[in-house]
PDB file of C-alpha atoms in Angstrom:
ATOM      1  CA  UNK A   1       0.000   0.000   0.000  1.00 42.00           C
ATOM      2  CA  UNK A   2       1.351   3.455  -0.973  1.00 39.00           C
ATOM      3  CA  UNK A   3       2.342   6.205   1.582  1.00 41.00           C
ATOM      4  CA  UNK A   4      -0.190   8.413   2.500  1.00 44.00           C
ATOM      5  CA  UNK A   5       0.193  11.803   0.412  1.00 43.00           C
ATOM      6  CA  UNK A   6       1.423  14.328   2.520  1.00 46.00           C
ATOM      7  CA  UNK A   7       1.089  18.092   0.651  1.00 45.00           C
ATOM      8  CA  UNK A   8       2.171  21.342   1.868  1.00 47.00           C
ATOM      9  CA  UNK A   9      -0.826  22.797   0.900  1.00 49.00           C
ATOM     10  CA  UNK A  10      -4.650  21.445   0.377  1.00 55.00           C
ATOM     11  CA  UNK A  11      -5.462  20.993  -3.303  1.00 54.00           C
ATOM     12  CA  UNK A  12      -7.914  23.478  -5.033  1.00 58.00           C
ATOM     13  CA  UNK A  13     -11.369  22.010  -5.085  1.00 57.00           C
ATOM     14  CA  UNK A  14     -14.788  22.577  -5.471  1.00 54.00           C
ATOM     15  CA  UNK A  15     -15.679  22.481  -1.893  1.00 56.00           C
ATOM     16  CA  UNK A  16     -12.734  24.808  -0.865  1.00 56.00           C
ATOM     17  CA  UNK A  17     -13.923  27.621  -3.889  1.00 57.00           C
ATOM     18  CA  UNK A  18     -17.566  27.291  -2.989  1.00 52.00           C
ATOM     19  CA  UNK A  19     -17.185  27.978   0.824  1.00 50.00           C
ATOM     20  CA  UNK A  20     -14.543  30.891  -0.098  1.00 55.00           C
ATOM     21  CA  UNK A  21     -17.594  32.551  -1.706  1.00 57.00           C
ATOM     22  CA  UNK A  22     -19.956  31.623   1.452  1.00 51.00           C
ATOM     23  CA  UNK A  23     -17.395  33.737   3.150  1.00 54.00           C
ATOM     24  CA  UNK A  24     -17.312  36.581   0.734  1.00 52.00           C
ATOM     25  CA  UNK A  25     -21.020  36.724   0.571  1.00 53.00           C
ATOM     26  CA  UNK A  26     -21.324  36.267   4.535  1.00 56.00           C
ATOM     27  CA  UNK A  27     -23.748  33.161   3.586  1.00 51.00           C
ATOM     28  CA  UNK A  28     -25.653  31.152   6.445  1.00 52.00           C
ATOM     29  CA  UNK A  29     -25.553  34.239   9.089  1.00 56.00           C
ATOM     30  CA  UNK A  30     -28.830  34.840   9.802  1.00 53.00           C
ATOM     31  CA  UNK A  31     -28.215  38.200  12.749  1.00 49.00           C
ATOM     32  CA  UNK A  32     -29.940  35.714  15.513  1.00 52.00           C
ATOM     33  CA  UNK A  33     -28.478  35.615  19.049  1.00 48.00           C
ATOM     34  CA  UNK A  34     -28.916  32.619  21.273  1.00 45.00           C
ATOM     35  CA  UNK A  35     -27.288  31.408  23.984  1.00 47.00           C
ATOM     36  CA  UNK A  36     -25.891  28.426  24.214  1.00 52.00           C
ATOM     37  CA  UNK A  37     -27.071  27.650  28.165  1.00 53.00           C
ATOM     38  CA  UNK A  38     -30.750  27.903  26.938  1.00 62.00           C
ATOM     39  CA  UNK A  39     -31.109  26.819  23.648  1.00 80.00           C
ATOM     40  CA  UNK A  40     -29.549  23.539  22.247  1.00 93.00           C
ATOM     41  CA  UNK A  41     -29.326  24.518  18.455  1.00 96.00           C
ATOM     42  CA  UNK A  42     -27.622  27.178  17.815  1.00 96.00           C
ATOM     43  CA  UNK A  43     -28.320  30.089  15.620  1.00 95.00           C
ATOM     44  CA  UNK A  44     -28.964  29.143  11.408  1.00 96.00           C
ATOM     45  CA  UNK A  45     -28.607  25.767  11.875  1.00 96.00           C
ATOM     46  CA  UNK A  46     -31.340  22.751  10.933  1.00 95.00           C
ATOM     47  CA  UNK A  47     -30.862  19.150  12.256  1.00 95.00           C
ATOM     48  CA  UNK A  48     -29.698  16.202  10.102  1.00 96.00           C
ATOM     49  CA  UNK A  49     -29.902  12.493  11.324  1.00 91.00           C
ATOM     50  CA  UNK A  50     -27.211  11.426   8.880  1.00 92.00           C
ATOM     51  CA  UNK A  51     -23.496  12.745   9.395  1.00 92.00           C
ATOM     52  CA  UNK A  52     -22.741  14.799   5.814  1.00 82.00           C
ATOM     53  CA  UNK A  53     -19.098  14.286   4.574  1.00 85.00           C
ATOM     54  CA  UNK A  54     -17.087  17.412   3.795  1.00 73.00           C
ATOM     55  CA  UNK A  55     -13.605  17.083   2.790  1.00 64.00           C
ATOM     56  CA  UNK A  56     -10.760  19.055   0.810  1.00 66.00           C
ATOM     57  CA  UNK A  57     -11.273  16.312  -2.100  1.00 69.00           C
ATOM     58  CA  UNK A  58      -8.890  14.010  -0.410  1.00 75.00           C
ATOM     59  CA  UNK A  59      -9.331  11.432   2.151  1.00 86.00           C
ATOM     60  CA  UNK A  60      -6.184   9.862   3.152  1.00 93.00           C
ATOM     61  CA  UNK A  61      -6.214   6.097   4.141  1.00 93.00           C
ATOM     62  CA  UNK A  62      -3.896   5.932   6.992  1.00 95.00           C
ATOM     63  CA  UNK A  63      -3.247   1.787   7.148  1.00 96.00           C
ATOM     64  CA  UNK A  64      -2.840   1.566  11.557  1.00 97.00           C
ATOM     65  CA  UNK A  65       1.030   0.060  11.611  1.00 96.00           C
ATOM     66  CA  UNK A  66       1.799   3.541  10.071  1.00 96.00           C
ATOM     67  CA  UNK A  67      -0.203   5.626  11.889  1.00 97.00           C
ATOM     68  CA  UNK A  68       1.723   8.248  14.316  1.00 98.00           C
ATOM     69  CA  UNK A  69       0.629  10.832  16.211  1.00 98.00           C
ATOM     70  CA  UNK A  70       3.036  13.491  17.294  1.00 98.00           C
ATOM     71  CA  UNK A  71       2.527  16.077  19.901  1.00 98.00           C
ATOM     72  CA  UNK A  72       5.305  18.773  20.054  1.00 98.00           C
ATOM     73  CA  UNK A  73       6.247  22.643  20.440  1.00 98.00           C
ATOM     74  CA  UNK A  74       6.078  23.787  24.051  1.00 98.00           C
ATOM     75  CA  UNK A  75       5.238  20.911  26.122  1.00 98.00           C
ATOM     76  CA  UNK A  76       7.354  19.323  28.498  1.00 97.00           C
ATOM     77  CA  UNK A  77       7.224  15.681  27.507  1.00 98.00           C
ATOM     78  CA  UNK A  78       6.737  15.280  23.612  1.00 98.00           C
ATOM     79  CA  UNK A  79       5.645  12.009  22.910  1.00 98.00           C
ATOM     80  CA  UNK A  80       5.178  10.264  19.737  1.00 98.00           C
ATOM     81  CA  UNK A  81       2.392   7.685  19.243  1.00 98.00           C
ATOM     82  CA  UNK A  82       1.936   4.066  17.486  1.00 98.00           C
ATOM     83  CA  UNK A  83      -1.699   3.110  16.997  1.00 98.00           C
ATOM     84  CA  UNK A  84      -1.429   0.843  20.037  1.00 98.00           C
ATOM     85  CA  UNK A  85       0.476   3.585  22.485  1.00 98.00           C
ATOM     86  CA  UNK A  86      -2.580   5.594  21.272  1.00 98.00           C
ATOM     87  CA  UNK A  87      -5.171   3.636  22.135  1.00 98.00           C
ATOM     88  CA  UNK A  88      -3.697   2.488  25.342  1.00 98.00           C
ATOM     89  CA  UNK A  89      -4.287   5.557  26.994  1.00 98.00           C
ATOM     90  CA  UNK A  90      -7.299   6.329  29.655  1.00 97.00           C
ATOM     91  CA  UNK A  91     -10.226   6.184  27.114  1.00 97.00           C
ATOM     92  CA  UNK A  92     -13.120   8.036  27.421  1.00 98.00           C
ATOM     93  CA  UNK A  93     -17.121   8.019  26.458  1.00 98.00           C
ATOM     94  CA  UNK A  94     -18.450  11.292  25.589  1.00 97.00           C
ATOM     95  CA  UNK A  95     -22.230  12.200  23.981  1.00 98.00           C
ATOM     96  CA  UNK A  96     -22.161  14.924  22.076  1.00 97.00           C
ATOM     97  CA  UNK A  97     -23.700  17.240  19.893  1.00 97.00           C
ATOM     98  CA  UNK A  98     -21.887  18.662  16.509  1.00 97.00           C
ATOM     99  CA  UNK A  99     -22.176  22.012  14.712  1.00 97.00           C
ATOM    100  CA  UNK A 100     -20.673  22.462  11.169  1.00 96.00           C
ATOM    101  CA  UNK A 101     -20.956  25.991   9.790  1.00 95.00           C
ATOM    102  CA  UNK A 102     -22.546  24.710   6.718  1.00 93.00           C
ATOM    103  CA  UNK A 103     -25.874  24.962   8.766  1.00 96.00           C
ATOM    104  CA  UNK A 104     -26.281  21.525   9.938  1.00 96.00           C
ATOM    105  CA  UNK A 105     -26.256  20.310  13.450  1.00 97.00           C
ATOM    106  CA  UNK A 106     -26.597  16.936  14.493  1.00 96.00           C
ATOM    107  CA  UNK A 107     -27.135  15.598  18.114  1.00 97.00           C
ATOM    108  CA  UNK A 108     -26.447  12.661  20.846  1.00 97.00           C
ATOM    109  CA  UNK A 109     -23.432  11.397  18.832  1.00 97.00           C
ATOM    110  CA  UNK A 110     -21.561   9.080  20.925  1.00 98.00           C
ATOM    111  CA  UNK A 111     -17.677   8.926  21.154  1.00 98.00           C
ATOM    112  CA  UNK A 112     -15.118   7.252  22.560  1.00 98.00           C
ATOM    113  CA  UNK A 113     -11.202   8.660  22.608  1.00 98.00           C
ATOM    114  CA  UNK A 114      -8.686   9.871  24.484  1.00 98.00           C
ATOM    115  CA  UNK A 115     -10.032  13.393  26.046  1.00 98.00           C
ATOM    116  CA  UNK A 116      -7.279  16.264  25.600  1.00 98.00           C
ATOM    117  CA  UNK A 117      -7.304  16.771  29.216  1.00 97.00           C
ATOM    118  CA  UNK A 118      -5.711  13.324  29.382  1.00 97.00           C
ATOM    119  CA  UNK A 119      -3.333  14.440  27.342  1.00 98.00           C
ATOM    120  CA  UNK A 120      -2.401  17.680  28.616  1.00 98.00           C
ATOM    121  CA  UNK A 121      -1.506  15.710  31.679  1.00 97.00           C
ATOM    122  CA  UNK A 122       1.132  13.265  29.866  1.00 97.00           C
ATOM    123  CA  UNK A 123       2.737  16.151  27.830  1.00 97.00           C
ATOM    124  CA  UNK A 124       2.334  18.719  30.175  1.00 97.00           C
ATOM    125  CA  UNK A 125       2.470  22.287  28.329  1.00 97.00           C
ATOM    126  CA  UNK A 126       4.723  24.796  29.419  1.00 97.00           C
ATOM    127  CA  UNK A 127       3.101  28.132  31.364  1.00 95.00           C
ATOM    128  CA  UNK A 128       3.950  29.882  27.694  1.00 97.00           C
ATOM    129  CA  UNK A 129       1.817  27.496  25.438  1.00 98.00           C
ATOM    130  CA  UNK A 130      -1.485  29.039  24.151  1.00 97.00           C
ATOM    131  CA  UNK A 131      -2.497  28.103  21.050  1.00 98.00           C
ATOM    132  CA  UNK A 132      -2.820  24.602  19.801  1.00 98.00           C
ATOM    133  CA  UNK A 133      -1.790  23.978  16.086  1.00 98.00           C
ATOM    134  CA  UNK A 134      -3.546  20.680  14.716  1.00 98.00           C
ATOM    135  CA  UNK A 135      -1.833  18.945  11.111  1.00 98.00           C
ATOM    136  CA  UNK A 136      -4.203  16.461   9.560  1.00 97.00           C
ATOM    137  CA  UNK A 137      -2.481  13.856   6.797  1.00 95.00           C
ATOM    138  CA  UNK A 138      -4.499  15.818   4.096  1.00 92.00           C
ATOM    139  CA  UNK A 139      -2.319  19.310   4.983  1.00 93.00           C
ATOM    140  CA  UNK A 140      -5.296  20.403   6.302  1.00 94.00           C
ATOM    141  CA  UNK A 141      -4.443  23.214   9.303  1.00 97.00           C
ATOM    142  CA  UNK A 142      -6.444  24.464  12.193  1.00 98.00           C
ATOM    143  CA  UNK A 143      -5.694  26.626  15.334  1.00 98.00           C
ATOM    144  CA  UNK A 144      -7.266  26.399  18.367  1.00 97.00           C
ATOM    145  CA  UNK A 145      -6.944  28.756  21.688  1.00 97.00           C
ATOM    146  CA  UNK A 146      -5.672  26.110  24.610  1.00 97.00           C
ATOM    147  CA  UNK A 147      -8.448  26.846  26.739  1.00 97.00           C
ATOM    148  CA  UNK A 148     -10.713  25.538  24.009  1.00 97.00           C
ATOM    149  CA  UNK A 149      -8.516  22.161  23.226  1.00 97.00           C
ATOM    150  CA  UNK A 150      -9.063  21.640  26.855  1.00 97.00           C
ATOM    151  CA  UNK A 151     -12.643  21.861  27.169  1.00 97.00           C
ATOM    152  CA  UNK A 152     -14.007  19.454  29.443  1.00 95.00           C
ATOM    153  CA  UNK A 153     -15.673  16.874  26.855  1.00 96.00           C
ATOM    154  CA  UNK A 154     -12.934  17.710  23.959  1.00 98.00           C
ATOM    155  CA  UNK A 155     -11.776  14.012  22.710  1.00 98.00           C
ATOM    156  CA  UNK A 156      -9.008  12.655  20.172  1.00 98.00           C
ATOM    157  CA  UNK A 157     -12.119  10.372  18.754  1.00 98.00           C
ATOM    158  CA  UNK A 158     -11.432   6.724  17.186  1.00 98.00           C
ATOM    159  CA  UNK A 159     -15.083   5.644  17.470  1.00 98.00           C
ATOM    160  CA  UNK A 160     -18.311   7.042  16.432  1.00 98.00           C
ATOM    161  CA  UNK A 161     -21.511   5.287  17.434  1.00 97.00           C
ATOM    162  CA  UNK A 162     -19.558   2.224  18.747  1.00 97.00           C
ATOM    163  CA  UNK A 163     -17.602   1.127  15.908  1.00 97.00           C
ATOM    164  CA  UNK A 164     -14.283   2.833  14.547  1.00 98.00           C
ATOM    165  CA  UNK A 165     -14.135   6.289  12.848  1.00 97.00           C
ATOM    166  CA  UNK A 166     -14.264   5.695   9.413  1.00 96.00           C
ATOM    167  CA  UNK A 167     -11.966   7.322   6.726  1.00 96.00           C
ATOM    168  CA  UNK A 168     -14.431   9.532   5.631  1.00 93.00           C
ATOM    169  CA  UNK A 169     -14.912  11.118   9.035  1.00 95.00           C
ATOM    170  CA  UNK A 170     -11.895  11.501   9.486  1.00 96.00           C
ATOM    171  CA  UNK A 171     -10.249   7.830  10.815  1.00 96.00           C
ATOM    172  CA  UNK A 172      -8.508   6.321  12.256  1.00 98.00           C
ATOM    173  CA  UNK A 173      -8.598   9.241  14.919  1.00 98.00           C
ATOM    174  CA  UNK A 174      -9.300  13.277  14.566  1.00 98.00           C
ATOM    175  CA  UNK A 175     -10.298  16.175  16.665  1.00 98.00           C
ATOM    176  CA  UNK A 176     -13.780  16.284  18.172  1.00 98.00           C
ATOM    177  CA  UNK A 177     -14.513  20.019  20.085  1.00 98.00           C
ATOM    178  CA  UNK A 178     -17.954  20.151  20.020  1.00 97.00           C
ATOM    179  CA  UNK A 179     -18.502  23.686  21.165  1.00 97.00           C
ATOM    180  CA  UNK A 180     -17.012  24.951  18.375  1.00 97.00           C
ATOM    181  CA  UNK A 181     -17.688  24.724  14.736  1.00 97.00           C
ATOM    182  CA  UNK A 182     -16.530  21.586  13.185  1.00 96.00           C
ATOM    183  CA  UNK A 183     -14.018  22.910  11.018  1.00 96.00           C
ATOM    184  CA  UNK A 184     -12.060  23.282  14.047  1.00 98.00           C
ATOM    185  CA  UNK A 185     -12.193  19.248  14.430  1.00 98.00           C
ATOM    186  CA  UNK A 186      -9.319  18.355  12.696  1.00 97.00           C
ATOM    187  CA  UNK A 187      -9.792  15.080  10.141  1.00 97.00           C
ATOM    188  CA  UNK A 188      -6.650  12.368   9.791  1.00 97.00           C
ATOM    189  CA  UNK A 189      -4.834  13.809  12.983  1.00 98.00           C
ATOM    190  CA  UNK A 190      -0.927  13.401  12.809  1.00 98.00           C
ATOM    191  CA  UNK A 191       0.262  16.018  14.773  1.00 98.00           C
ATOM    192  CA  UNK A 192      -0.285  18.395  17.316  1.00 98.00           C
ATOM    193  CA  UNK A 193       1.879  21.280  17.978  1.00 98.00           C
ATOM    194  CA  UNK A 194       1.413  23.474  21.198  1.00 98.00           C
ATOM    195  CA  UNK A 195       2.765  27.667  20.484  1.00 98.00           C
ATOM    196  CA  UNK A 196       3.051  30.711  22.259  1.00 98.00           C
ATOM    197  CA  UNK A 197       1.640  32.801  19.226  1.00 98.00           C
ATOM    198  CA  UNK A 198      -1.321  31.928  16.932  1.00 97.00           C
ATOM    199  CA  UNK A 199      -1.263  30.875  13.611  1.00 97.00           C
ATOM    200  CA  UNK A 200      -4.387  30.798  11.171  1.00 97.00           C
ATOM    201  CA  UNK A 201      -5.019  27.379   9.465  1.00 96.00           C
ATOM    202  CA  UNK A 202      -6.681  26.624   6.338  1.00 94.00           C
ATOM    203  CA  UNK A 203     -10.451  27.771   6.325  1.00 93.00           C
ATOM    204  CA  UNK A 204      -9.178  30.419   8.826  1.00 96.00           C
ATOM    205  CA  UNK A 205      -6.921  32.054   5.989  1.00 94.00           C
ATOM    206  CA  UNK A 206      -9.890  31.518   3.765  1.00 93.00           C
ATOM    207  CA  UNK A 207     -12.396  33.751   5.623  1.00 95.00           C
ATOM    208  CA  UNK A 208     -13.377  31.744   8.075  1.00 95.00           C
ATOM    209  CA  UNK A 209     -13.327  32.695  11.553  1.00 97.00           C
ATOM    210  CA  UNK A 210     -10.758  32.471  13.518  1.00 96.00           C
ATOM    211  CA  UNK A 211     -12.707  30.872  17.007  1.00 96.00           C
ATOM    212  CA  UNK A 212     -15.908  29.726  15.554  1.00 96.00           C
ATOM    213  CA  UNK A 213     -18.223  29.847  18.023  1.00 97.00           C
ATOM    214  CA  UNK A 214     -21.847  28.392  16.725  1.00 97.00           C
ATOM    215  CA  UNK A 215     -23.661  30.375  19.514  1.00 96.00           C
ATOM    216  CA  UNK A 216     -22.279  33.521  18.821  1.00 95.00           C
ATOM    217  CA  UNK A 217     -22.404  32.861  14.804  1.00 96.00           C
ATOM    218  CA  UNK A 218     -18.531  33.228  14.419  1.00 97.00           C
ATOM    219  CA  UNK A 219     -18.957  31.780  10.652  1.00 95.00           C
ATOM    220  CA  UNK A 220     -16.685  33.931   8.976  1.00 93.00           C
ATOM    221  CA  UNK A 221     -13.382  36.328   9.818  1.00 88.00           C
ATOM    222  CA  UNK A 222     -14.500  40.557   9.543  1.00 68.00           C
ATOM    223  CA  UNK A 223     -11.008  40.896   8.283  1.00 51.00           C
ATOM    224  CA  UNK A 224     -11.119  42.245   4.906  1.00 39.00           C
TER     225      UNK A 224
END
């Protein structure tokens, strides 16, 4: 089996010119506040029973006795990962709901992982970490505050619904952050990088927000 592909960069698609133009046109905001304490959907979004597949227009099949996950930057005890290092860390069952800024929500999706608190505690980030950079094997890039990597039911997910991530949800294991827009959920996680600056990833350099909060309707950046 071939090496997974590995670009710099995210290839053109579609997908990626089509939600460049929601951004331009500031599509899906509808000017609704709700608050997130009181009322389970947030703002513009519909529910979906089914789980829709978005994707640069590559999904990288990562065969398990190559898979790696590497946490670095400004942490105290890097570590890097087999599959079976990976999954024999404290696991953890969360139910959550999921957000994706292409309007649909979907809810009670169970999850099992290894929750980023867990990991915080093995690699221990230094006092000057606060941003969390997350690589996925597609180049896909994402930044996340630490306070927000750390939220309480945050998980490194390997199973959806009792039965292992598939590829096209990102397997074998990705980012799950549920109070945040699901663009922030990194797909194919390889790496993990913990800085004392941010950095914009992908859809944030593409006029997406740069938190993405689904209560608050952080869709896109008001950077020009």
């Amino acid at each position: 089996m071939a090496e997974p592909t590995d670009p710099a960069t995210p290839t053109d698609s579609k997908l990626t010119r089509t939600k460049r133009a929601w951004a331009r046109q500031g599509k899906f905001l509808t000017g609704k506040i709700a608050r997130p304490e009181e009322d389970r959907l947030p703002p513009g979004q519909h529910l979906v029973r089914d789980w829709p597949v978005l994707d640069l227009g590559m999904q990288p099949r990562i065969p398990l006795d190559r898979w790696r996950l590497d946490v670095t930057g400004e942490v105290e005890h890097p570590v890097s990962w087999d599959w079976e290092t990976f999954k024999a860390q404290k696991q953890t069952r969360e139910t959550t709901d999921i957000h994706c800024v292409t309007t649909w929500s979907r809810y009670d999706n169970r999850w099992e992982g290894l929750a980023t608190r867990d990991l915080l505690d093995v690699v221990m980030p230094r006092e000057e970490a606060r941003f969390v950079l997350l690589y996925s094997h597609d180049g896909y890039l994402t930044n996340l505050a630490l306070e927000d990597f750390a939220a309480e039911d945050a998980l490194i997910v390997h199973s959806w619904e009792d039965k292992p991530l598939t590829t096209e949800h990102g397997g074998p294991a990705r980012l799950m952050v549920p109070h945040l827009y699901f663009w922030k959920s990194a797909k194919w996680l390889k790496k993990i990088e913990f800085v004392t600056a941010d950095k914009r990833g992908f859809w944030e350099e593409n006029g997406y927000h740069n938190h993405a909060d689904p209560w608050k309707e952080e869709r896109y950046s008001d950077e020009e």
